Coordinates of C-alpha atoms in Angstrom, one line a residue:
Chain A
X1384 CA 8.5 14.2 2.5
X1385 CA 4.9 13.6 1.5
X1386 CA 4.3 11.0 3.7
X1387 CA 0.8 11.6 5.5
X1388 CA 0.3 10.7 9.1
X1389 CA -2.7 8.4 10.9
X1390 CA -3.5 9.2 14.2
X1391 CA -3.7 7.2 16.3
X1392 CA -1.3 4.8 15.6
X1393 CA -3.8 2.1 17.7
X1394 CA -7.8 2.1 18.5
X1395 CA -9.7 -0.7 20.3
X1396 CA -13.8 -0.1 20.5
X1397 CA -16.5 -2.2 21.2
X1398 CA -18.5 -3.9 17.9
X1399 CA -21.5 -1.6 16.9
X1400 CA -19.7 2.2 18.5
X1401 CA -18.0 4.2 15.1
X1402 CA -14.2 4.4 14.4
X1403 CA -12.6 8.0 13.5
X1404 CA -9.2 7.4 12.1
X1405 CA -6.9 10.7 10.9
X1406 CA -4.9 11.6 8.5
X1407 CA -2.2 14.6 8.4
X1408 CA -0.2 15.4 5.1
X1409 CA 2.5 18.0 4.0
X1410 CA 2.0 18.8 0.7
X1411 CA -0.6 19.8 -1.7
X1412 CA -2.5 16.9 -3.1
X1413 CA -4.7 15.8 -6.0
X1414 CA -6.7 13.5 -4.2
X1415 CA -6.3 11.3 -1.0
X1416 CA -7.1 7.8 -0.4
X1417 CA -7.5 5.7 1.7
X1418 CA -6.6 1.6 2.1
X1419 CA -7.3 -1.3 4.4
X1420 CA -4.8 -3.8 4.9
X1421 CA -6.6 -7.4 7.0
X1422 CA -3.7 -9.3 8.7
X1423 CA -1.2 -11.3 6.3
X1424 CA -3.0 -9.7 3.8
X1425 CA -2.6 -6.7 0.7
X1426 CA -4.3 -3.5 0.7
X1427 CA -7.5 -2.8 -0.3
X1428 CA -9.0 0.3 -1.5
X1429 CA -11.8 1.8 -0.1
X1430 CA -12.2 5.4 -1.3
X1431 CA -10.5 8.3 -3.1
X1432 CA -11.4 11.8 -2.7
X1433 CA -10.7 14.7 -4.7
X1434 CA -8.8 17.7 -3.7
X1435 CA -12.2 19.4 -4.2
X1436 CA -14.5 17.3 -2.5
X1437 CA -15.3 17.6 0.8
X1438 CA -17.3 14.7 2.3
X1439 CA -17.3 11.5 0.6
X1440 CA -19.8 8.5 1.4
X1441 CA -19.5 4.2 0.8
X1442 CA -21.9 2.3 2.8
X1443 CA -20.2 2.5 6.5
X1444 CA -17.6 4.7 5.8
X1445 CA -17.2 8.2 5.5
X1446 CA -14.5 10.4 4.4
X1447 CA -13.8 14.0 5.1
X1448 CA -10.9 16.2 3.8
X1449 CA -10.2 19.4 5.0
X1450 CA -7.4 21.2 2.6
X1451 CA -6.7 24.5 4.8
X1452 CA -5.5 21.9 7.6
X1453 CA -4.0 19.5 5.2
X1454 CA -6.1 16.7 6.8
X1455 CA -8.6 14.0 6.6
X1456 CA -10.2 11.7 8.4
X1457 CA -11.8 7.9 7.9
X1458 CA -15.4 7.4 9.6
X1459 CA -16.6 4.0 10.0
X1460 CA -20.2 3.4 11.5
X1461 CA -21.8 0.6 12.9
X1462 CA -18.5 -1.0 13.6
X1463 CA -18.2 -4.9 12.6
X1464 CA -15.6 -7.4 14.3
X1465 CA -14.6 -7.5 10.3
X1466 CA -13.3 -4.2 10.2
X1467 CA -10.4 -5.2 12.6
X1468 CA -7.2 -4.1 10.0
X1469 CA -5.1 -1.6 9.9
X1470 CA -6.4 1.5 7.7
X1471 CA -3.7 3.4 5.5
X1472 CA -4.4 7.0 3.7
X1473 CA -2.0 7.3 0.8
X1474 CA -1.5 10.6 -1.2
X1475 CA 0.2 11.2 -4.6
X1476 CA -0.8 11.3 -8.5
X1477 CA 1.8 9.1 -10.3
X1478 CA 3.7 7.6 -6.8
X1479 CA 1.6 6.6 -3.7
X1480 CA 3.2 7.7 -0.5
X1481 CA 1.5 6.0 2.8
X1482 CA 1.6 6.6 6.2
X1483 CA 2.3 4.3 8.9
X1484 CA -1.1 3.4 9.2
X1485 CA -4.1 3.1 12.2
X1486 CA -4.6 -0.2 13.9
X1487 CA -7.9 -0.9 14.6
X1488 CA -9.5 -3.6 16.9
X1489 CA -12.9 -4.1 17.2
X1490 CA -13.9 -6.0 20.6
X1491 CA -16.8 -8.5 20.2
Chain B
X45 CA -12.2 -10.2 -12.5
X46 CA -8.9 -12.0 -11.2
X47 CA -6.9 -10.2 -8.8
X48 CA -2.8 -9.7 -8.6
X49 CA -1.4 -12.8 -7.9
X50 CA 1.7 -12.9 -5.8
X51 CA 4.0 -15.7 -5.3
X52 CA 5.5 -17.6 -2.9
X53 CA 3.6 -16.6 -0.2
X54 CA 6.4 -16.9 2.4
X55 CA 10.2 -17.2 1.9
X56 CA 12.9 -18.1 4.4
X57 CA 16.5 -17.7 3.4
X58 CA 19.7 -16.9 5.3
X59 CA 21.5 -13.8 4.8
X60 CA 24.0 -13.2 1.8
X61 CA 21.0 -15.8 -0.2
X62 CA 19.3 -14.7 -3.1
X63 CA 15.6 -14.7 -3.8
X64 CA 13.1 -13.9 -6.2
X65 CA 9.6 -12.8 -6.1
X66 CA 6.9 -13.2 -9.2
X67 CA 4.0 -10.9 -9.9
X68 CA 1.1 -11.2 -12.4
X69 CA -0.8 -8.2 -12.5
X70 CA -4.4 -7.7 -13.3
X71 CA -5.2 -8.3 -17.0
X72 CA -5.0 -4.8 -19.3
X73 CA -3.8 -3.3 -16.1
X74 CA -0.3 -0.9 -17.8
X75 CA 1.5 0.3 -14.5
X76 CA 2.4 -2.1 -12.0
X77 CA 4.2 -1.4 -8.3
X78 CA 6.5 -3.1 -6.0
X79 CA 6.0 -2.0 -2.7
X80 CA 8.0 -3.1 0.2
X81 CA 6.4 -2.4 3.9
X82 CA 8.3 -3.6 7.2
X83 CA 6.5 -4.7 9.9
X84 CA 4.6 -2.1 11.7
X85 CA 4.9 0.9 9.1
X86 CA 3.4 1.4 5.8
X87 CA 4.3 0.2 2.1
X88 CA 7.3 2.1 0.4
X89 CA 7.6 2.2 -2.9
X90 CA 10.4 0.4 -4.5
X91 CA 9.8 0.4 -8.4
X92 CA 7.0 1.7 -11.0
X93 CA 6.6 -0.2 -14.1
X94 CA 4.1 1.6 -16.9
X95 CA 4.3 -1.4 -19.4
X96 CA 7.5 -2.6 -19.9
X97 CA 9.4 1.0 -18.9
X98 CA 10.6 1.8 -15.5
X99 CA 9.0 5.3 -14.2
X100 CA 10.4 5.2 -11.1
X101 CA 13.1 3.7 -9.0
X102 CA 14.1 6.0 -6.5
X103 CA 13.7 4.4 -3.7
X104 CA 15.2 0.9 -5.1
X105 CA 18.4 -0.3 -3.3
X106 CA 20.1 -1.4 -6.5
X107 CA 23.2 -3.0 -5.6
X108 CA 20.9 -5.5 -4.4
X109 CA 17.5 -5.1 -5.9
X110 CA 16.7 -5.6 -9.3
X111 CA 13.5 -5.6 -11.0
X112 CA 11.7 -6.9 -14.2
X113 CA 8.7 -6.7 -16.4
X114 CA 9.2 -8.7 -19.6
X115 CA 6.6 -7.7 -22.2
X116 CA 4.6 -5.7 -20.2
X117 CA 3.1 -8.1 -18.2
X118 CA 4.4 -10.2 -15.3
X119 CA 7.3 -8.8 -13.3
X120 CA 9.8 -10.2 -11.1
X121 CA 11.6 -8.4 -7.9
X122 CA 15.2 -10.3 -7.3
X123 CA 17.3 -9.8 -4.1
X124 CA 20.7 -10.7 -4.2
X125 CA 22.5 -11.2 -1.7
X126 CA 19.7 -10.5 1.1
X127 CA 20.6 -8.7 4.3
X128 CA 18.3 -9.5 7.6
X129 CA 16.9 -5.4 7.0
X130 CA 15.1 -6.8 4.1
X131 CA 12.3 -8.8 6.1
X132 CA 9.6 -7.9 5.0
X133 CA 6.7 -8.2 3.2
X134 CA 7.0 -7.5 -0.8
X135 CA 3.7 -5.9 -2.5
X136 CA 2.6 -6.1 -6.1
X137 CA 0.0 -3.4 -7.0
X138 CA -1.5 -3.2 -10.5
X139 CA -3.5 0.2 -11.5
X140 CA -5.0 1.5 -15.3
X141 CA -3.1 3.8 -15.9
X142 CA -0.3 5.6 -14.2
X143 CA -2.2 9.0 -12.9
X144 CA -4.6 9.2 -10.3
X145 CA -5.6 5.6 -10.4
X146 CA -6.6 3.0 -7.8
X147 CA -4.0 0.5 -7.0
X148 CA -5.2 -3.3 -6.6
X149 CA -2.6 -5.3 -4.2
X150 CA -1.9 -8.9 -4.4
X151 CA -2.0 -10.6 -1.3
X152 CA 2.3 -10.3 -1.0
X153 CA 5.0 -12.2 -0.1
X154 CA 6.3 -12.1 3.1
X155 CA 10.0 -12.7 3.2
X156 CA 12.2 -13.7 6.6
X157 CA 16.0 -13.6 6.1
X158 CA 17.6 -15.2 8.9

């Protein structure tokens, strides 16, 4: 299976520390992205990054992806109460396989 | 730009029902997704629509699940009869084109069979 891995499963900071999420896959991979998904909500994209990229910034987040180790991971600075959700990396050209995802809490 | 636009929102039925989900995908948007994601894991991929062809449909449990995209555009997802595994919520993605493109969700429908 493709499917990629978060770790860990759960995080709970305080507002204002930064949030590392990870993300372990199998397979070789085009690119990797990654998604947020707010409560009763869909998914919403907040970056891809190519096989040969290695660091990728937008605004609070940044994204690193290490191809020797078949990982990445999902930075996000400043923390915001808003950023509670559940974060997803997905891999795949044609068919998107996720992981289980990383819920995160941020504590006011 | 108007998003994808999922309807209902929430669906109760008893088991053995049938049920139907609707899906209008962004505007000019070729490929569209059906994603089914159970509570506490990830979306799985049910069905892959590019225009009005399926691509893929692997994962689709079709003596029960059948899918739709007349004309290219809108799609429906149909369960019939529903078993209680299939609560869930039921995800509509839209992208450009089928390789390497960002997916835009609608907000899904989130389906309890009792």
């Amino acid at each position: 299976s493709q499917q990629g891995e978060e770790d860990p499963q759960a995080l709970s900071i305080q507002e204002g520390e930064n949030a590392t999420m990870n993300c372990s896959y199998k397979t070789s991979i085009n690119n990797l992205q990654w998604y947020r998904q707010n409560s009763g909500r869909g998914l919403v994209h907040l970056i891809l990054i190519r096989s040969n990229e290695r660091e990728k910034h937008s605004g609070r987040l940044r994204v690193t992806l290490d191809t020797s180790k078949k990982s990445s991971s999902l930075l996000i600075t400043a923390s915001r109460a808003a950023d509670t959700a559940s974060y997803f990396c997905a891999q795949g050209a044609q068919k998107l396989v996720f992981g289980q995802g990383t819920r995160l809490t941020i504590n006011p | 730009e108007a998003g994808v636009a999922q309807s209902p929102r929430y669906k109760i039925i008893e088991k053995r029902q049938s049920v139907a989900f609707w899906c209008n995908p962004i505007s000019g948007h070729a490929t569209l997704y059906w994603y089914q994601q159970i509570l506490g894991q990830g979306p799985k991929l049910l069905i892959q629509f590019q225009n009005n062809g399926v691509v893929d449909d692997s994962q689709l449990p079709k003596d029960r699940f059948s899918a739709e995209r007349l004309k290219g555009v809108d799609s429906t997802l149909k369960i019939q009869p529903a078993k209680l595994e299939d609560s869930a919520v039921y995800l509509c993605a839209s992208s450009l084109e089928r390789f390497r493109a960002t997916q835009y969700f609608g907000p899904g429908t989130r389906l309890l069979v009792l």
